[in-house]
Coordinates of C-alpha atoms in Angstrom, one line a residue:
Chain F
M67 CA 270.8 81.3 194.7
R68 CA 268.8 84.1 193.2
Q69 CA 270.9 83.8 190.0
F70 CA 270.4 80.1 190.0
F71 CA 266.6 80.6 190.0
R72 CA 266.8 83.1 187.3
H73 CA 268.7 80.7 185.1
Q74 CA 266.2 77.8 185.9
I75 CA 263.2 80.1 185.0
A76 CA 264.9 81.1 181.8
A77 CA 265.7 77.6 181.0
W78 CA 262.1 76.6 181.6
A79 CA 260.5 79.4 179.4
L80 CA 263.0 78.6 176.8
T81 CA 262.2 74.9 176.8
A82 CA 258.5 75.6 176.8
A83 CA 258.8 78.1 173.9
L84 CA 261.0 75.6 172.0
A85 CA 258.6 72.7 172.6
L86 CA 255.7 74.7 171.5
T87 CA 257.5 75.9 168.5
L88 CA 258.6 72.4 167.6
Q89 CA 255.0 71.1 168.0
A90 CA 253.8 73.9 165.7
A91 CA 256.4 73.3 163.1
D92 CA 254.7 70.4 161.4
G93 CA 251.8 72.8 160.3
V94 CA 249.5 72.0 163.1
I95 CA 249.0 74.9 165.6
E96 CA 248.5 73.9 169.1
I97 CA 246.0 75.7 171.3
N98 CA 245.9 75.2 175.1
Q99 CA 245.1 77.4 178.1
A100 CA 248.6 78.8 178.5
I101 CA 248.8 79.7 174.9
V102 CA 245.3 81.4 174.9
E103 CA 246.4 83.4 178.0
A104 CA 249.8 84.3 176.3
N105 CA 247.9 85.6 173.4
G106 CA 245.7 87.8 175.5
G107 CA 243.0 85.5 176.7
F108 CA 239.6 84.5 175.4
P109 CA 238.4 84.3 172.9
Y110 CA 241.2 82.6 171.0
V111 CA 241.0 84.0 167.4
I112 CA 241.9 82.0 164.4
S113 CA 242.7 84.5 161.5
E114 CA 244.6 82.2 159.3
P115 CA 243.5 79.0 157.3
G116 CA 245.0 75.8 158.6
S117 CA 244.9 73.0 161.1
Y118 CA 244.7 73.7 164.9
T119 CA 244.7 71.2 167.7
L120 CA 244.0 71.4 171.3
S121 CA 246.8 70.2 173.6
G122 CA 244.9 70.8 176.8
N123 CA 241.4 71.6 178.0
L124 CA 240.3 75.3 177.6
T125 CA 238.2 76.8 180.5
V126 CA 236.4 80.0 179.9
P127 CA 236.0 82.4 182.7
D128 CA 232.4 83.0 182.6
E129 CA 229.1 82.2 180.6
N130 CA 229.4 85.2 178.2
T131 CA 232.9 84.4 176.8
N132 CA 233.6 82.6 173.6
A133 CA 236.4 80.1 173.7
I134 CA 237.6 79.9 170.0
E135 CA 236.5 82.3 167.2
V136 CA 237.3 81.3 163.6
E137 CA 237.7 84.1 161.3
A138 CA 239.4 82.4 158.3
P139 CA 238.2 79.9 155.7
D140 CA 239.5 76.4 155.5
V141 CA 240.1 75.8 159.2
T142 CA 240.1 72.5 161.1
V143 CA 239.9 72.5 164.8
D144 CA 240.8 69.1 166.3
L145 CA 239.8 68.9 169.9
N146 CA 242.2 66.1 170.2
G147 CA 240.1 64.5 173.0
F148 CA 240.2 67.6 175.1
A149 CA 237.4 69.8 176.2
I150 CA 236.1 73.4 176.1
I151 CA 234.5 74.0 179.4
G152 CA 232.2 76.6 180.6
P153 CA 230.5 77.3 183.9
V154 CA 226.8 76.3 182.8
K155 CA 225.0 73.3 184.3
C156 CA 221.9 71.9 183.1
L157 CA 219.4 69.9 185.1
S158 CA 216.6 67.8 183.5
F159 CA 213.1 67.6 184.8
N160 CA 210.9 64.7 183.8
T161 CA 212.2 62.6 181.1
R162 CA 213.1 62.3 177.5
G163 CA 212.1 65.3 175.6
N164 CA 208.7 65.5 177.3
G165 CA 210.2 67.4 180.2
T166 CA 212.2 70.7 180.6
V167 CA 215.9 71.3 181.0
S168 CA 216.9 74.2 183.1
C169 CA 220.4 75.7 182.5
S170 CA 222.1 78.3 184.5
P171 CA 223.8 80.8 184.4
E172 CA 222.4 81.9 181.2
G173 CA 224.9 83.6 178.8
T174 CA 226.1 84.3 175.4
G175 CA 229.4 82.2 175.2
I176 CA 230.1 79.8 172.4
G177 CA 232.6 77.0 172.4
V178 CA 233.7 77.1 168.8
L179 CA 232.2 80.1 166.8
A180 CA 232.9 80.3 163.0
S181 CA 230.2 82.6 161.7
S182 CA 232.2 84.8 159.4
A183 CA 234.2 82.2 157.4
F184 CA 233.8 78.8 156.0
P185 CA 234.3 75.9 155.7
T186 CA 235.2 74.8 159.0
V187 CA 235.9 71.4 160.5
V188 CA 235.4 70.6 164.2
R189 CA 236.2 67.2 165.6
N190 CA 237.1 64.7 168.4
G191 CA 236.3 66.4 171.8
T192 CA 233.9 67.8 174.2
V193 CA 232.2 71.2 174.5
R194 CA 230.5 71.5 177.7
G195 CA 228.7 74.1 179.7
M196 CA 229.0 77.2 177.4
G197 CA 226.4 80.0 178.0
S198 CA 224.9 79.8 174.5
A199 CA 226.0 77.0 172.1
G200 CA 228.6 74.3 172.0
V201 CA 229.6 74.6 168.3
V202 CA 228.3 77.3 165.9
I203 CA 229.7 77.1 162.4
T204 CA 228.4 78.5 159.1
F205 CA 229.2 75.5 156.8
G206 CA 231.6 72.6 157.2
H207 CA 231.9 69.4 159.2
V208 CA 231.5 68.4 162.8
E209 CA 232.5 64.8 163.8
G210 CA 233.0 63.0 167.0
V211 CA 232.0 66.0 169.2
R212 CA 230.3 65.6 172.5
A213 CA 228.2 68.7 173.1
L214 CA 226.6 68.7 176.7
E215 CA 224.9 71.0 178.9
N216 CA 225.2 74.1 176.8
G217 CA 222.8 77.0 177.4
N218 CA 220.8 76.7 174.2
R219 CA 222.0 74.6 171.4
G220 CA 224.6 71.8 171.2
I221 CA 225.7 72.0 167.6
F222 CA 224.4 74.8 165.3
F223 CA 225.0 75.2 161.6
E224 CA 224.1 78.8 160.3
Q225 CA 224.0 77.2 156.9
S226 CA 224.7 73.5 156.5
G227 CA 227.3 70.7 156.4
V228 CA 227.9 67.3 157.8
I229 CA 227.4 66.2 161.3
R230 CA 228.4 62.7 162.1
N231 CA 229.1 60.4 165.3
C232 CA 228.3 63.3 167.7
L233 CA 226.7 63.0 171.2
V234 CA 224.5 65.8 172.1
E235 CA 222.7 65.7 175.4
L236 CA 221.1 67.9 178.0
N237 CA 221.6 71.2 176.1
G238 CA 219.1 73.9 177.1
E239 CA 217.1 73.9 173.9
V240 CA 218.1 71.9 170.8
G241 CA 220.7 69.2 170.3
I242 CA 221.7 69.6 166.5
F243 CA 220.2 72.4 164.6
V244 CA 220.9 73.0 160.9
L245 CA 219.4 76.1 159.5
D246 CA 219.8 75.9 155.7
A247 CA 219.5 73.2 153.1
G248 CA 222.2 70.7 152.2
A249 CA 222.8 69.0 155.6
V250 CA 223.7 65.3 156.3
V251 CA 223.2 64.3 159.8
E252 CA 224.3 60.7 160.5
H253 CA 225.1 58.3 163.3
N254 CA 224.5 60.8 166.1
I255 CA 222.9 60.4 169.6
A256 CA 220.8 63.1 170.9
R257 CA 219.0 62.9 174.0
F258 CA 217.4 65.1 176.8
N259 CA 217.4 68.4 174.6
P260 CA 213.9 69.8 175.5
E261 CA 213.1 71.6 172.1
G262 CA 214.5 68.9 169.8
G263 CA 217.0 66.4 169.4
I264 CA 217.8 67.0 165.8
I265 CA 216.3 69.9 163.7
L266 CA 216.7 70.5 159.9
A267 CA 215.1 73.7 159.2
G268 CA 216.3 73.9 155.5
G269 CA 216.7 70.3 154.4
G270 CA 219.0 67.4 154.0
V271 CA 219.6 63.7 154.9
V272 CA 219.1 62.5 158.5
R273 CA 220.0 58.9 158.8
G274 CA 220.9 56.2 161.3
N275 CA 220.7 58.4 164.4
A276 CA 219.4 57.7 167.7
S277 CA 217.4 60.6 169.0
D278 CA 214.4 61.7 171.3
S279 CA 213.0 63.6 168.4
I280 CA 213.6 64.7 164.8
F281 CA 212.1 67.8 163.2
A282 CA 212.8 68.2 159.5
T283 CA 211.8 70.4 156.7
N284 CA 212.4 69.3 153.0
S285 CA 214.4 66.4 154.1
V286 CA 214.8 62.6 153.8
V287 CA 214.8 60.9 157.2
L288 CA 216.0 57.3 156.9
E289 CA 216.6 54.4 159.4
N290 CA 216.6 56.3 162.7
W291 CA 215.5 55.3 166.0
I292 CA 213.3 58.0 167.6
E293 CA 212.0 57.8 171.2
N294 CA 209.2 60.5 171.0
E295 CA 208.4 62.4 167.8
L296 CA 209.3 62.7 164.1
N297 CA 207.7 66.0 162.9
L298 CA 208.1 66.7 159.2
Q299 CA 207.1 69.8 157.3
D300 CA 207.0 70.8 153.6
S301 CA 208.2 68.1 151.2
S302 CA 209.9 65.6 153.5
G303 CA 210.0 61.9 153.1
Y304 CA 210.8 59.1 155.5
A305 CA 211.4 55.4 155.5
G306 CA 212.9 52.6 157.7
N307 CA 212.5 54.6 161.0
V308 CA 211.6 52.9 164.3
I309 CA 209.5 55.6 166.2
D310 CA 208.3 54.8 169.6
G311 CA 206.2 57.9 169.7
V312 CA 204.2 59.7 167.0
V313 CA 204.7 61.1 163.5
T314 CA 203.6 64.6 162.8
A315 CA 203.7 65.2 159.1
G316 CA 202.5 68.3 157.1
Q317 CA 200.4 67.8 154.0
Q318 CA 203.4 67.4 151.5
S319 CA 205.4 65.2 153.7
Q320 CA 205.0 61.5 152.9
P321 CA 206.4 58.1 153.8
I322 CA 208.5 56.8 151.0
G323 CA 208.9 53.4 152.6
C324 CA 207.7 51.5 155.5
N325 CA 208.3 52.8 159.1
L326 CA 207.6 51.2 162.4
I327 CA 205.6 53.6 164.4
G328 CA 204.4 52.9 167.9
G329 CA 204.9 49.2 167.4
T330 CA 202.9 49.1 164.1
L331 CA 204.4 48.6 160.6
V332 CA 203.0 51.4 158.4
C333 CA 203.7 51.3 154.7
P334 CA 202.7 53.8 152.0
E335 CA 200.3 53.3 149.3
G336 CA 202.1 52.6 146.1
G337 CA 205.0 51.0 148.0
A338 CA 208.1 49.7 146.8
V339 CA 206.9 46.6 145.1
Q340 CA 203.4 45.9 143.8
G341 CA 201.7 42.6 143.5
A342 CA 204.3 40.2 144.5
S343 CA 203.6 37.8 147.5
G344 CA 206.1 36.7 150.0
P345 CA 206.5 36.1 153.7
Chain R
M373 CA 279.2 69.9 168.2
K374 CA 279.7 68.0 171.6
T375 CA 278.4 71.2 173.3
G376 CA 275.3 71.1 171.1
I377 CA 274.6 67.4 171.9
T378 CA 275.1 67.9 175.5
R379 CA 272.7 70.7 175.4
G380 CA 270.2 68.7 173.6
I381 CA 270.6 65.9 176.1
A382 CA 270.2 68.3 178.9
L383 CA 267.0 69.7 177.3
A384 CA 265.4 66.2 176.7
P385 CA 264.1 65.6 180.4
L386 CA 262.6 69.1 180.3
L387 CA 260.7 68.4 177.0
M388 CA 259.7 65.2 178.3
F389 CA 258.4 67.0 181.3
V390 CA 256.5 69.4 179.2
S391 CA 255.1 66.7 177.1
A392 CA 253.9 64.7 180.2
L393 CA 252.1 68.0 181.5
W394 CA 250.2 68.0 178.2
A395 CA 249.3 64.5 178.4
A396 CA 248.1 65.0 182.0
D397 CA 245.8 67.8 181.1
G398 CA 242.3 66.7 180.0
V399 CA 243.2 63.5 178.3
T400 CA 244.2 60.7 180.7
E401 CA 246.5 58.2 179.3
I402 CA 246.1 54.5 180.1
N403 CA 248.6 51.8 179.6
Q404 CA 249.7 48.6 181.4
A405 CA 252.2 50.6 183.7
S406 CA 249.7 53.2 184.6
V407 CA 247.1 50.6 185.5
E408 CA 249.5 48.7 187.7
A409 CA 250.7 52.0 189.4
A410 CA 246.9 52.7 190.1
G411 CA 246.5 49.4 191.8
G412 CA 245.9 46.9 189.0
F413 CA 242.9 45.8 187.2
P414 CA 240.1 46.8 186.9
Y415 CA 241.3 50.3 185.9
T416 CA 238.4 52.4 187.3
I417 CA 237.3 55.7 185.7
T418 CA 235.4 57.8 188.1
E419 CA 235.6 61.2 186.4
P420 CA 234.0 62.4 183.0
G421 CA 236.6 63.1 180.2
S422 CA 238.7 61.6 177.6
Y423 CA 240.9 58.5 178.2
L424 CA 243.4 57.2 175.6
L425 CA 245.2 53.9 175.6
T426 CA 248.9 54.4 174.9
G427 CA 249.6 50.7 175.0
N428 CA 247.9 47.3 175.1
L429 CA 246.2 46.2 178.3
T430 CA 246.7 42.6 179.4
V431 CA 244.5 41.2 182.2
P432 CA 245.8 38.1 184.0
D433 CA 242.8 35.9 183.8
E434 CA 239.2 35.4 182.6
N435 CA 237.6 36.7 185.7
T436 CA 239.3 40.1 185.6
S437 CA 237.9 43.2 183.9
A438 CA 240.2 45.6 182.3
I439 CA 238.4 49.0 182.5
E440 CA 235.4 49.8 184.5
V441 CA 233.5 53.1 184.0
R442 CA 231.9 54.6 187.0
A443 CA 231.2 58.1 185.6
D444 CA 229.0 59.7 182.9
D445 CA 230.4 61.2 179.7
V446 CA 233.4 59.2 179.4
T447 CA 235.2 58.8 176.0
L448 CA 237.6 55.9 175.8
D449 CA 239.7 55.9 172.7
L450 CA 241.7 52.6 172.4
N451 CA 243.9 54.3 170.0
G452 CA 244.4 51.2 167.9
F453 CA 245.7 49.2 170.9
A454 CA 244.1 46.0 172.4
I455 CA 242.7 45.0 175.6
Q456 CA 243.4 41.4 176.0
C457 CA 243.8 38.4 178.4
A458 CA 247.0 36.5 178.9
D459 CA 248.5 34.5 181.7
S460 CA 251.9 35.2 183.4
D461 CA 253.8 33.5 180.6
G462 CA 252.1 35.6 178.0
V463 CA 249.9 32.8 176.8
S464 CA 246.5 34.0 175.6
C465 CA 243.6 32.9 177.8
E466 CA 241.5 30.4 176.1
P467 CA 238.2 31.9 175.3
S468 CA 236.4 30.2 178.3
P469 CA 233.5 31.7 180.2
G470 CA 234.3 34.0 183.2
S471 CA 233.3 37.3 184.6
G472 CA 235.9 39.6 183.1
E473 CA 235.0 42.3 180.7
G474 CA 237.1 44.6 178.6
V475 CA 235.1 47.8 179.0
T476 CA 232.2 47.6 181.4
V477 CA 229.9 50.0 183.1
F478 CA 229.8 49.3 186.8
F479 CA 226.4 48.0 187.5
V480 CA 224.8 46.3 190.4
I481 CA 221.5 44.5 189.8
G482 CA 218.8 45.9 192.0
E483 CA 220.6 49.2 192.8
N484 CA 219.9 52.6 191.3
F485 CA 222.0 53.2 188.4
D486 CA 223.2 56.7 188.1
N487 CA 226.6 56.7 186.7
G488 CA 227.9 55.3 183.4
S489 CA 225.7 56.8 180.6
N490 CA 227.0 58.4 177.4
T491 CA 230.0 56.3 177.1
V492 CA 232.0 56.4 173.9
V493 CA 234.3 53.5 173.1
R494 CA 236.3 53.6 169.8
N495 CA 239.1 52.5 167.7
G496 CA 240.6 49.3 169.0
T497 CA 240.5 45.6 169.8
I498 CA 239.1 43.7 172.7
R499 CA 240.1 40.0 172.7
G500 CA 239.7 36.9 175.1
M501 CA 237.9 38.4 177.9
G502 CA 236.0 36.1 180.2
F503 CA 232.6 37.6 179.5
A504 CA 231.8 40.6 177.4
G505 CA 234.3 42.6 175.3
V506 CA 232.2 46.0 175.8
K507 CA 229.2 46.4 178.0
I508 CA 227.9 49.8 178.5
D509 CA 224.7 51.6 179.2
S510 CA 224.4 54.2 176.6
G511 CA 226.4 56.0 174.1
L512 CA 228.5 55.2 171.1
V513 CA 230.7 52.3 170.1
E514 CA 232.6 52.7 166.8
G515 CA 235.5 50.9 165.3
I516 CA 235.9 48.1 167.9
Q517 CA 236.9 44.6 167.2
A518 CA 235.4 42.2 169.9
L519 CA 237.1 39.0 169.3
E520 CA 237.2 35.5 171.1
N521 CA 235.5 36.8 174.2
G522 CA 234.1 34.2 176.5
G523 CA 230.5 35.6 176.6
L524 CA 229.3 38.5 174.6
G525 CA 231.1 40.6 172.0
I526 CA 229.5 44.2 172.4
V527 CA 226.5 44.9 174.5
M528 CA 224.7 48.3 175.0
G529 CA 221.4 49.6 176.3
E530 CA 220.8 52.7 174.1
G531 CA 222.8 54.4 171.4
V532 CA 224.6 53.6 168.2
I533 CA 226.9 50.7 167.3
A534 CA 228.8 51.5 164.1
D535 CA 231.7 49.9 162.1
C536 CA 232.4 47.2 164.6
V537 CA 233.4 43.6 164.3
A538 CA 232.3 40.8 166.6
R539 CA 233.9 37.6 165.8
E540 CA 234.2 34.2 167.5
N541 CA 232.7 35.3 170.7
A542 CA 231.1 32.5 172.7
G543 CA 227.8 34.1 172.9
T544 CA 226.0 36.9 170.9
G545 CA 228.2 39.1 168.8
I546 CA 226.4 42.4 169.0
E547 CA 223.3 43.2 171.4
L548 CA 221.6 46.5 171.4
E549 CA 218.4 47.2 173.5
K550 CA 217.5 50.5 171.8
G551 CA 219.0 52.5 168.9
V552 CA 221.0 51.9 165.7
A553 CA 223.4 49.2 164.8
T554 CA 225.0 50.0 161.4
A555 CA 227.9 48.7 159.2
N556 CA 228.9 46.0 161.6
I557 CA 230.4 42.6 161.0
A558 CA 229.3 39.5 163.3
V559 CA 230.8 36.4 162.1
L560 CA 231.5 33.0 163.8
N561 CA 230.1 33.9 167.1
G562 CA 228.8 30.9 169.2
G563 CA 225.4 32.6 169.7
D564 CA 223.5 34.9 167.7
G565 CA 225.2 37.3 165.4
I566 CA 223.3 40.6 166.0
K567 CA 220.3 41.4 168.4
V568 CA 218.4 44.6 168.3
R569 CA 215.3 44.8 170.5
N570 CA 214.0 48.2 169.6
G571 CA 215.7 50.1 166.8
V572 CA 217.3 49.7 163.4
A573 CA 219.8 47.2 162.2
R574 CA 221.1 48.4 158.9
N575 CA 223.9 47.5 156.5
N576 CA 225.4 44.8 158.7
T577 CA 226.9 41.5 157.8
S578 CA 226.1 38.5 160.0
A579 CA 227.6 35.1 158.9
G580 CA 228.5 31.8 160.3
N581 CA 227.2 32.2 163.8
G582 CA 226.0 29.5 166.0
G583 CA 222.6 31.0 166.6
D584 CA 220.5 33.2 164.4
G585 CA 221.9 35.9 162.1
I586 CA 219.9 38.8 163.1
V587 CA 217.4 38.7 166.0
S588 CA 214.8 41.0 167.3
E589 CA 212.2 40.1 170.1
G590 CA 210.9 43.7 170.1
S591 CA 210.1 46.3 167.5
A592 CA 212.8 46.7 164.9
L593 CA 213.6 47.3 161.3
I594 CA 216.2 45.2 159.5
L595 CA 217.4 46.9 156.4
G596 CA 219.9 46.1 154.0
N597 CA 221.9 43.5 155.7
N598 CA 223.7 40.6 154.4
V599 CA 222.9 37.4 156.5
T600 CA 224.7 34.1 155.5
N601 CA 225.2 30.6 156.7
N602 CA 224.2 30.9 160.3
S603 CA 223.2 27.7 162.2
G604 CA 219.9 29.2 163.2
A605 CA 217.5 31.4 161.3
G606 CA 218.9 34.1 159.3
L607 CA 216.4 36.6 160.6
N608 CA 214.5 35.7 163.7
L609 CA 212.0 38.3 164.3
V610 CA 209.5 36.3 166.5
S611 CA 208.4 38.3 169.5
E612 CA 206.5 36.5 172.4
S613 CA 205.1 39.9 173.5
G614 CA 203.5 40.5 170.1
D615 CA 205.7 43.3 168.9
V616 CA 206.4 43.6 165.2
S617 CA 209.4 43.9 163.3
G618 CA 209.9 44.6 159.5
Y619 CA 212.6 43.9 157.1
T620 CA 213.6 44.9 153.6
D621 CA 216.6 45.0 151.1
N622 CA 218.2 42.2 153.0
V623 CA 220.3 39.3 151.3
I624 CA 219.6 36.3 153.3
N625 CA 221.0 32.9 152.6
D626 CA 219.1 31.4 155.6
T627 CA 215.5 31.2 156.7
V628 CA 213.4 34.0 158.1
T629 CA 211.2 33.4 161.0
G630 CA 208.6 36.0 162.0
G631 CA 208.4 39.7 161.2
Q632 CA 206.9 41.3 158.2
A633 CA 208.6 42.0 154.9
I634 CA 208.2 45.8 154.1
G635 CA 210.0 45.5 150.8
C636 CA 211.9 43.0 148.7
N637 CA 214.5 40.7 150.1
L638 CA 216.7 38.2 148.3
I639 CA 216.2 34.9 150.3
D640 CA 218.2 31.9 149.4
G641 CA 218.5 33.3 145.8
S642 CA 214.8 34.1 145.3
Q643 CA 213.5 37.6 145.2
I644 CA 210.6 37.8 147.6
C645 CA 208.5 40.9 147.8
P646 CA 205.4 41.5 149.9
N647 CA 201.9 42.7 148.9
L648 CA 202.0 46.5 149.7
P649 CA 200.5 48.6 151.1
F650 CA 199.4 47.7 154.5
N651 CA 198.6 50.0 157.4
T652 CA 198.7 52.9 155.0
M653 CA 198.9 56.4 156.3

């Protein structure tokens, strides 16, 4: 009987290894909890360029542990509908950006960290409850990612890139934060992030988002729906936004077309067309 | 050789088992068999997470909903498949009014509503439901084709509706309370094409609908849309509550009612531009 079990165990191990090898043979490298643990535990370090896909959820053991660290350029991490999960829970007090969000336990863990190489692509899944941030990359593309209840930031670009079709909610500080110039932030939903739904500190294009607030420097802000505040600094332009709250604009920031602010249509002097009449 | 084949056959169930384990971990697969195994329609989602159709879902009548979401933070990827209505003989349900919905957030009027926010629905078709194709509280709907439903095509409280098609629904094609509706097509619906109460409608096409092309009863900006051959107005921006909407860069082969032009529009072949500025900052 003991020999039978040995054979069974060996067969299962062989089968699992074979299956993993087969899956990896198409050039896409799979990541799941078992593979991470077989490789020595978290963080799972990506040191070669290529495509990586989750084939199961990843759950980190504590708030100070990173899940995936990318140390190579040209890496795509497809979360494949799965989740990277940490222990942090966030509670919202009051409502919609005017309140506070309390997250605990505090920590340093990040879901996907790519701060030493670029470009990086992260797509299609959830990063929830990390001690620090959901996704931190230097430069690249984040698409279809749900970043929820992370200790400070949902998605953070240390330089710039494209963030599209993401849903960032109830993170401890900021939903989407891009540090340098050259960002495109489009079709995202950012709610209940107390220090800002979307922040572009360097500059870029913010278009077609639904967000509690947008803070932008040297940017073009177009056609967003904003619940609370549009805050613009340096040379920023904005048009076509529906803003239920207020606009705070520095001296060099100007409307470049009409906006609907607090229920009032507000259009710039020297608007798009002069002198013609119409409805 | 025979030995190799035999070993391969012997390994097949094991590989299938390993594969099933992966499917069961984190992403929940939904298909007709799994729905029936779970007790039939509606398939109820009670946990946050990712859900993936691996086959078409067919509800038996116009009063049956397909998928009911009772949890926050649910992503439902239709994976290119369809949610549809057909009788036991496989004959498609007529697009007749009923209560069935393709993807719906559980909602009881008058009760507190705590579950069902942040829903993402993407990438597939919902056809012939008794009432709405998609009806959710908040989140993102993208790449959905809502066709021939007995009531509404796609309805959402707050969020983004992008790259969707609403066609031949009995009522309104796309309805959004707050947020952004972008790059959608609403054609041949019995009611209005697109309704956005508070937000932005940009780069949509709305044509041949039985009601108005694009409607806002609140505060909205209507930007860069193509609006053609609707039975009602092209743009209906009349607000009984006194809210104001603006519009610009649209091509409208219909009439415009209410609202304020905030830039040029091409209306029935005439370029019409407003006197600007007003309410300058």
